[in-house]
JSON list of C-alpha atoms in Angstrom, two decimals:
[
{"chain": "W", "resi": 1, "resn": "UNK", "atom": "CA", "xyz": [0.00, 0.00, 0.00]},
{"chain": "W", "resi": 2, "resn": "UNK", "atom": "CA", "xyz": [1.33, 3.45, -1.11]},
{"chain": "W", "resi": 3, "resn": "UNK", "atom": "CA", "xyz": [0.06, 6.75, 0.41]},
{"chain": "W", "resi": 4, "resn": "UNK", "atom": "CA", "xyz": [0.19, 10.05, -1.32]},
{"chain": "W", "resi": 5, "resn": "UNK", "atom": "CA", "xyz": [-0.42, 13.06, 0.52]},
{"chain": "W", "resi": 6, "resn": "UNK", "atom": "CA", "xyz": [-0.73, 16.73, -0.41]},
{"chain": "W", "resi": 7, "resn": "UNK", "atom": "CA", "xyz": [-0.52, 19.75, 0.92]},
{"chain": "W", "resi": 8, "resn": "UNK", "atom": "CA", "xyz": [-4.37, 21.42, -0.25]},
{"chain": "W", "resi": 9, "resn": "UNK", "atom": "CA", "xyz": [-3.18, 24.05, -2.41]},
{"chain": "W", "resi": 10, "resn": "UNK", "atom": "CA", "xyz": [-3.20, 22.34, -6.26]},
{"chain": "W", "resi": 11, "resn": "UNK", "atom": "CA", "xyz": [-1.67, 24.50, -9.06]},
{"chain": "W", "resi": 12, "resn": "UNK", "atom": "CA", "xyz": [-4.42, 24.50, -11.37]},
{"chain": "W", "resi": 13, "resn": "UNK", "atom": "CA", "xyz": [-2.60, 28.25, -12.63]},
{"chain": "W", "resi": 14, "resn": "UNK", "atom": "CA", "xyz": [-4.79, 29.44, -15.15]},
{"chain": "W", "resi": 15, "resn": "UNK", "atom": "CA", "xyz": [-8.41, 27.98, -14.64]},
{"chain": "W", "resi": 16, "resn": "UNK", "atom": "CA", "xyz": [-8.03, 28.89, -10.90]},
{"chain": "W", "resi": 17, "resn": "UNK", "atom": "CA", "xyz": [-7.20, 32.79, -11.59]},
{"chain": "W", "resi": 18, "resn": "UNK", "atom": "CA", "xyz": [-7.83, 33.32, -15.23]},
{"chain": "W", "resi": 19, "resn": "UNK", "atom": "CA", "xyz": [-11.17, 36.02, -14.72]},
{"chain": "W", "resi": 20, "resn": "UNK", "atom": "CA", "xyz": [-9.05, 37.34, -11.39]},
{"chain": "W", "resi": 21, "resn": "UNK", "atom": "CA", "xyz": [-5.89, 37.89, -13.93]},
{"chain": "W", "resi": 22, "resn": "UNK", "atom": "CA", "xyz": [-8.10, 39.74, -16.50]},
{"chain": "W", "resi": 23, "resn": "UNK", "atom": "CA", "xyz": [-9.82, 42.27, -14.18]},
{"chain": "W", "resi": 24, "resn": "UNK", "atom": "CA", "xyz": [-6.15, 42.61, -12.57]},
{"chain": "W", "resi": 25, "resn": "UNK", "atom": "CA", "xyz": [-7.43, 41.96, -8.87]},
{"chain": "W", "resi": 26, "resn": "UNK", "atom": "CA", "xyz": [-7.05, 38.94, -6.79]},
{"chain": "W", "resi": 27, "resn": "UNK", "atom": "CA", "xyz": [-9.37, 38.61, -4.36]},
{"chain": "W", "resi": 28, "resn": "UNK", "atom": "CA", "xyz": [-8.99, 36.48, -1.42]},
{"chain": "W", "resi": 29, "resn": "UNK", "atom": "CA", "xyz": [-9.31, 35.67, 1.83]},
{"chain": "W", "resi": 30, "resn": "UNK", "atom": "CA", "xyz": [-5.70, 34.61, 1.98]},
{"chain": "W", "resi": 31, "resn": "UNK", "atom": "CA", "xyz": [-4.45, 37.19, 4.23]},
{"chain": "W", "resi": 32, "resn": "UNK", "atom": "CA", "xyz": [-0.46, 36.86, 4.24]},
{"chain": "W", "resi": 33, "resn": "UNK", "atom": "CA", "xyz": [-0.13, 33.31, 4.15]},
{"chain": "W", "resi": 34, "resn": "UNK", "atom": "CA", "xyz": [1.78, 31.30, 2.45]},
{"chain": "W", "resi": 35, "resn": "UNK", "atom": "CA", "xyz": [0.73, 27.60, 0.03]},
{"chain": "W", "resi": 36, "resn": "UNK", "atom": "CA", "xyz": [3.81, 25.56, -0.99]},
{"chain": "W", "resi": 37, "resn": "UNK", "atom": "CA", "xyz": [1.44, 25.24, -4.65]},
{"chain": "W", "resi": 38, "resn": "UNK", "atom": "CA", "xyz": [1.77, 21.90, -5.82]},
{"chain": "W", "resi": 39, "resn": "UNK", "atom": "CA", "xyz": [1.85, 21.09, -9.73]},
{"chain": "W", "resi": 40, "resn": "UNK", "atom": "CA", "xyz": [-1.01, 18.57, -10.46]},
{"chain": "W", "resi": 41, "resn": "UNK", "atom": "CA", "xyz": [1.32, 16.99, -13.30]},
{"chain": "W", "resi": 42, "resn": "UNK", "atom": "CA", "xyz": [3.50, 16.38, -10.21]},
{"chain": "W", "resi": 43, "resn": "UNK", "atom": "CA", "xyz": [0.69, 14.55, -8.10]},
{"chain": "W", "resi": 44, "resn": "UNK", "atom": "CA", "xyz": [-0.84, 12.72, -10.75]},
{"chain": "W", "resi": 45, "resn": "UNK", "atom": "CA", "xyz": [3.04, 11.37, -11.83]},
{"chain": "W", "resi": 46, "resn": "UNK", "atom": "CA", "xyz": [3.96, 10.43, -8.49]},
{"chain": "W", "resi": 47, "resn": "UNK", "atom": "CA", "xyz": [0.15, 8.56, -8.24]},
{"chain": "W", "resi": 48, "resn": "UNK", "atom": "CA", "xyz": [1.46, 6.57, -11.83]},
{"chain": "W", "resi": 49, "resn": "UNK", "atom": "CA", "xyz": [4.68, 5.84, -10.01]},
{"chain": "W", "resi": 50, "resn": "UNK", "atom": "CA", "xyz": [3.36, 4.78, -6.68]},
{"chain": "W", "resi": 51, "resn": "UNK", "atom": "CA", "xyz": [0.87, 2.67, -8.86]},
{"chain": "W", "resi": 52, "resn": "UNK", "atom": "CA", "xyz": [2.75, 0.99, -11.18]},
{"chain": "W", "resi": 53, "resn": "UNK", "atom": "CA", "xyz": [6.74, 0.92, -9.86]},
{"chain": "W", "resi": 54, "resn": "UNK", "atom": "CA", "xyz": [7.67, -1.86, -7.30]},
{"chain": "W", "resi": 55, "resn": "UNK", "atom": "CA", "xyz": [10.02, 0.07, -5.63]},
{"chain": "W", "resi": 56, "resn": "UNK", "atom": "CA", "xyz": [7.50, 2.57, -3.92]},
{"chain": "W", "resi": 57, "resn": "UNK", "atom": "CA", "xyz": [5.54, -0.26, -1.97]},
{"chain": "W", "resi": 58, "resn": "UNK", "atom": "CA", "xyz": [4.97, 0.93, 1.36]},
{"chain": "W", "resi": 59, "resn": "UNK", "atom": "CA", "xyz": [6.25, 4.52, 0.61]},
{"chain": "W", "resi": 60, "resn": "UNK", "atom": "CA", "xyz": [4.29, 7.93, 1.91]},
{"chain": "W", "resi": 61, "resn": "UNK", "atom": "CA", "xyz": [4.93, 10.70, -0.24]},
{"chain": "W", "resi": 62, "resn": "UNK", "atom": "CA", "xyz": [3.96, 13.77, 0.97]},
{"chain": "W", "resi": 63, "resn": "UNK", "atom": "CA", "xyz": [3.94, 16.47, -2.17]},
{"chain": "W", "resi": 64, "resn": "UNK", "atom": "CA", "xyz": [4.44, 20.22, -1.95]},
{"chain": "W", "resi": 65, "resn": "UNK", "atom": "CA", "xyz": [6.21, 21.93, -4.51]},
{"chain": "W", "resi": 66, "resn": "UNK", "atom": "CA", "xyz": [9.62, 23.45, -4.07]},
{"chain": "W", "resi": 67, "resn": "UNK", "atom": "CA", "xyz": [8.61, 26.68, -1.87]},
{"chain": "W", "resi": 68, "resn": "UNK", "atom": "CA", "xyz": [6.00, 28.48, -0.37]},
{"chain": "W", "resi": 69, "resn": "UNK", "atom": "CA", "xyz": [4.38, 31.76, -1.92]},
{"chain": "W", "resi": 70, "resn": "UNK", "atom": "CA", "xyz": [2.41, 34.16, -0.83]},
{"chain": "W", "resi": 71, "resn": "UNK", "atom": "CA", "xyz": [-0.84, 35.41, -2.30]},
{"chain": "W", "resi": 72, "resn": "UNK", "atom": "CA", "xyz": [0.84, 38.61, -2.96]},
{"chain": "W", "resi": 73, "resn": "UNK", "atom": "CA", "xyz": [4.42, 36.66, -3.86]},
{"chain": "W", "resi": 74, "resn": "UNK", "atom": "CA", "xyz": [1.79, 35.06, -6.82]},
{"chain": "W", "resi": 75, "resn": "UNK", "atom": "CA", "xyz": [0.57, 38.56, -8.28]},
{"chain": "W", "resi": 76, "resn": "UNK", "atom": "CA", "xyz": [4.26, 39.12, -8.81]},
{"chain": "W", "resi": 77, "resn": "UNK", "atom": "CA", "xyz": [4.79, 36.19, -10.72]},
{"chain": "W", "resi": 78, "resn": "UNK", "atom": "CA", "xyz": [2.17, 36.32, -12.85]},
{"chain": "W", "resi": 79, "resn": "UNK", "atom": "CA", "xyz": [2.65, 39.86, -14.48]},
{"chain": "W", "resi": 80, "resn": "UNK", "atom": "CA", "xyz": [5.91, 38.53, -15.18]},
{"chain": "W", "resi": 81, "resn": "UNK", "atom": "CA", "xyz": [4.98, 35.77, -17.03]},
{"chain": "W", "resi": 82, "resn": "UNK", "atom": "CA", "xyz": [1.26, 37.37, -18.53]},
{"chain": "W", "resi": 83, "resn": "UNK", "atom": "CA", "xyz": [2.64, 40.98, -18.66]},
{"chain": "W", "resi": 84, "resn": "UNK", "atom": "CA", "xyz": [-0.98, 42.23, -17.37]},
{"chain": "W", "resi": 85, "resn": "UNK", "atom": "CA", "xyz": [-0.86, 44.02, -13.88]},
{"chain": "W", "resi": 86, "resn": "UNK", "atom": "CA", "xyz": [-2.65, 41.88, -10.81]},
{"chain": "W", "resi": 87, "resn": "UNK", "atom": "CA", "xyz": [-2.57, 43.37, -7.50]},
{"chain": "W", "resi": 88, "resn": "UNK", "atom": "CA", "xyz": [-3.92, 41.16, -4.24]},
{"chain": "W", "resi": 89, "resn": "UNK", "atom": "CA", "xyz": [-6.79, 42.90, -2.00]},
{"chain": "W", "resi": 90, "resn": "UNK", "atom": "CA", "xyz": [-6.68, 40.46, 0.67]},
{"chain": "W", "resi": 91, "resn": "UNK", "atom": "CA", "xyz": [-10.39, 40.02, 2.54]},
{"chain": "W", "resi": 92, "resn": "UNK", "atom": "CA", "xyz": [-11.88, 39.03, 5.50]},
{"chain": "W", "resi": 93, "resn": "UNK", "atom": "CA", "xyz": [-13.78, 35.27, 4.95]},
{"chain": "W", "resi": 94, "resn": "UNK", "atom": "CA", "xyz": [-16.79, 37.57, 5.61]},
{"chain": "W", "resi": 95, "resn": "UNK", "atom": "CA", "xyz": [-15.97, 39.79, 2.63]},
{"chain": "W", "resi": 96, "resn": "UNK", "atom": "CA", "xyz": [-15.56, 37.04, 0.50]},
{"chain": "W", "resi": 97, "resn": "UNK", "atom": "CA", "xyz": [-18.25, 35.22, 1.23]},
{"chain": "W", "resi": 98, "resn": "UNK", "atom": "CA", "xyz": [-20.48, 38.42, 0.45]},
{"chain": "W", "resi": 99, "resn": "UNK", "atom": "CA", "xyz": [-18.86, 39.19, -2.46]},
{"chain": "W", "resi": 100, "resn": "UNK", "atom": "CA", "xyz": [-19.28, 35.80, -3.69]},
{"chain": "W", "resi": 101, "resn": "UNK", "atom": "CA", "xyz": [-23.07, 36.17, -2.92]},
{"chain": "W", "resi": 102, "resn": "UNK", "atom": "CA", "xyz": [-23.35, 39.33, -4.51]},
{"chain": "W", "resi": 103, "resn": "UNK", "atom": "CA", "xyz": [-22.11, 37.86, -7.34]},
{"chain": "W", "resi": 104, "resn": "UNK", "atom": "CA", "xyz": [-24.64, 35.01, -7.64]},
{"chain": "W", "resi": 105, "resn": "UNK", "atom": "CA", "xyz": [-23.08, 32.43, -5.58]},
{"chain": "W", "resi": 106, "resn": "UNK", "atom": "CA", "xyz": [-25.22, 30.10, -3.17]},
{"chain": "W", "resi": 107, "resn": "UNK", "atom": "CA", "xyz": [-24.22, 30.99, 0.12]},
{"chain": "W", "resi": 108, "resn": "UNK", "atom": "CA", "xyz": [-22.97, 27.33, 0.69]},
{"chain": "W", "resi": 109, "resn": "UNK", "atom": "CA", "xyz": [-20.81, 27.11, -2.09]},
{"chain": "W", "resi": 110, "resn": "UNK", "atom": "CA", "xyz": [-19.09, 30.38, -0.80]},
{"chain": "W", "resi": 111, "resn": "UNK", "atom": "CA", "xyz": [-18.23, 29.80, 2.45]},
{"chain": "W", "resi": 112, "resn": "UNK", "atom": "CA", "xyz": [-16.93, 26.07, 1.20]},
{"chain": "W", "resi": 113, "resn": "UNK", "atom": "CA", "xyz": [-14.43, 28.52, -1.05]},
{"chain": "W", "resi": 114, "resn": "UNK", "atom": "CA", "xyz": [-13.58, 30.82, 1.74]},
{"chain": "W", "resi": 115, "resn": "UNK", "atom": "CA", "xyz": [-12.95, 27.68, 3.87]},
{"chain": "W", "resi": 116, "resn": "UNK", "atom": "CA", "xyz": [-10.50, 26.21, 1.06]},
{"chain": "W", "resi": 117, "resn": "UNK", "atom": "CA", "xyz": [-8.23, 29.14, 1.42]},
{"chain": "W", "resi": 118, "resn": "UNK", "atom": "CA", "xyz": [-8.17, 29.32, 5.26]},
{"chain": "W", "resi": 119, "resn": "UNK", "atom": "CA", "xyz": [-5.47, 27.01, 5.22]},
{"chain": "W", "resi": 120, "resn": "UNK", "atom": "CA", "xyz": [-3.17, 29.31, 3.51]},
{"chain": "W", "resi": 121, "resn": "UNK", "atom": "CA", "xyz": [-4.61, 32.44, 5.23]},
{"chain": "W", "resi": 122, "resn": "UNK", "atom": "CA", "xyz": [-3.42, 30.20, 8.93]},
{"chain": "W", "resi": 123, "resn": "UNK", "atom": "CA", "xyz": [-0.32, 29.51, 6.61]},
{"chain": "W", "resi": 124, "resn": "UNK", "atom": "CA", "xyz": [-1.28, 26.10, 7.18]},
{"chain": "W", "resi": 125, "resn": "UNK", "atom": "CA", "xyz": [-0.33, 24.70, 3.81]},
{"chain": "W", "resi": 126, "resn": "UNK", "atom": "CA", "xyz": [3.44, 26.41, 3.85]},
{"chain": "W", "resi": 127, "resn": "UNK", "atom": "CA", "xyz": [5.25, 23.06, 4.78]},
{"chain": "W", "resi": 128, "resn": "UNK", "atom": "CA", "xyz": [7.64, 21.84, 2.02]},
{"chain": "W", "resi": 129, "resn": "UNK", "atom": "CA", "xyz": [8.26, 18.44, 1.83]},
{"chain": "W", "resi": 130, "resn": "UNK", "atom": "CA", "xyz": [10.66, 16.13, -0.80]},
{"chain": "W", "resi": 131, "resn": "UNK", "atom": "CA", "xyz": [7.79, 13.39, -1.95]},
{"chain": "W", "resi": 132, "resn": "UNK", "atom": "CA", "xyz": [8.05, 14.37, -5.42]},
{"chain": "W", "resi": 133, "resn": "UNK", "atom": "CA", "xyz": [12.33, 14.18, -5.33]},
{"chain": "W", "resi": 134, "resn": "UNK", "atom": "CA", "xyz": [12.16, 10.65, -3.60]},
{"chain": "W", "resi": 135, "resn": "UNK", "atom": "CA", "xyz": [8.92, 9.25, -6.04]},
{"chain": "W", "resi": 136, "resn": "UNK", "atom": "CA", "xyz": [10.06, 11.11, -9.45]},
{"chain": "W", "resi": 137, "resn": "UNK", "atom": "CA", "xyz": [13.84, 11.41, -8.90]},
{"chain": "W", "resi": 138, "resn": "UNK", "atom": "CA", "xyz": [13.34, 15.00, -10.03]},
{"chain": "W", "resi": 139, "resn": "UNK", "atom": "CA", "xyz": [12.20, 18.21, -8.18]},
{"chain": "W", "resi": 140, "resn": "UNK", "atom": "CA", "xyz": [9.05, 19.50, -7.74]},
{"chain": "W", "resi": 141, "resn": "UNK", "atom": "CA", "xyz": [7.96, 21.98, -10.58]},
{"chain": "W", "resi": 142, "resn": "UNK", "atom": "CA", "xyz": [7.67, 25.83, -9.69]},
{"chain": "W", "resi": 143, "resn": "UNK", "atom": "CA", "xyz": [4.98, 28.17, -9.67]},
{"chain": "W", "resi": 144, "resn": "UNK", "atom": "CA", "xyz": [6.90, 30.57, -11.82]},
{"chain": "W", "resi": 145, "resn": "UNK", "atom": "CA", "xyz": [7.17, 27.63, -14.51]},
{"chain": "W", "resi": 146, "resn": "UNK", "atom": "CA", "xyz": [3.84, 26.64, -14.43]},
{"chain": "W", "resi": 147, "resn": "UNK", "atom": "CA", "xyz": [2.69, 30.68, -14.97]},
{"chain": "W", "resi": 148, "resn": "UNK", "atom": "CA", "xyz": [5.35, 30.84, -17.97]},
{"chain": "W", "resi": 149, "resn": "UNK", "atom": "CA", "xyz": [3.69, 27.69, -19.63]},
{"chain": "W", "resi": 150, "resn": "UNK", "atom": "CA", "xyz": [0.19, 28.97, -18.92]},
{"chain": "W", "resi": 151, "resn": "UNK", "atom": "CA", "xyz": [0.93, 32.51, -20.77]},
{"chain": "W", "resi": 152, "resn": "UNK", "atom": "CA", "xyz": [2.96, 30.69, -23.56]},
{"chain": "W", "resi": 153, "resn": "UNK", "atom": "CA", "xyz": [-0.27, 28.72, -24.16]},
{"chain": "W", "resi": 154, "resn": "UNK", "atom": "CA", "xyz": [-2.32, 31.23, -23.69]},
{"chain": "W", "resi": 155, "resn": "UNK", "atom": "CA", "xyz": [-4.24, 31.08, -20.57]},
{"chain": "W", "resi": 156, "resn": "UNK", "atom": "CA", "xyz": [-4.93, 34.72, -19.70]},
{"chain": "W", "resi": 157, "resn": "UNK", "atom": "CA", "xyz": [-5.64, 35.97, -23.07]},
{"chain": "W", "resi": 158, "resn": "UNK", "atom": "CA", "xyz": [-8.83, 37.76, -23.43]}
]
């Protein structure tokens, strides 16, 4: 039995932010935590390894990818890689949540979104770990590569 185990915060880079990258404003409740994003090429290669390699019976990888970012570390990044501008407004869970309703969300569905970024607002989800080094025998793929491959296909164009 093989156990994989990650950290919450998936890098899913451009469906995740796409609309926030367009209107230039990232809107969270992430307050100044940080998320060691983890690449979900990287998960879903280590789950193929664990799954079909003898050599990782028994293992526990736990997967992060190679640092921790901040919300506002992220709206660097991304102008970079998109050359639009994307500034951070970090809010309150309550904000959130009623900006989400405003917006036509259920109320259930928003707080369930506010409650997926707590982690990283309690900088819960900041711990970097080597799971995808030991399963992959490579590191763990950036943020700031991920962005680059997102605006070379693409992502945030209007």
């Amino acid at each position: 039995m093989n156990f994989l185990r990650h950290q919450g915060q998936q890098c899913a880079v451009a469906p995740a932010v796409r609309d926030a990258v367009l209107a230039g404003e990232l809107r969270l409740p992430a307050g100044d935590g940080a998320a060691s994003f983890v690449d979900a090429e990287d998960i879903a290669a280590v789950a193929v390894a664990a799954l079909t390699e003898d050599k990782h019976v028994g293992e526990t990888y736990e997967l992060s990818g190679p640092r921790a970012l901040t919300i506002r570390e992220v709206t660097v990044l991304i102008p970079e890689a998109t050359g639009r501008t994307v500034r951070y407004v970090s809010l309150s869970h309550e904000e959130f949540v009623a900006e989400l309703v405003s917006e036509g969300w259920p109320t259930a569905e928003a707080e369930d979104y506010a409650d997926a970024v707590g982690p990283i607002r309690r900088d819960m989800d900041s711990y970097l770990s080597d799971g995808v080094q030991r399963a992959l025998g490579r590191p763990a793929r950036d943020f700031a590569q991920l962005v680059k491959e997102a605006a070379a296909a693409g992502a945030w164009q209007a």
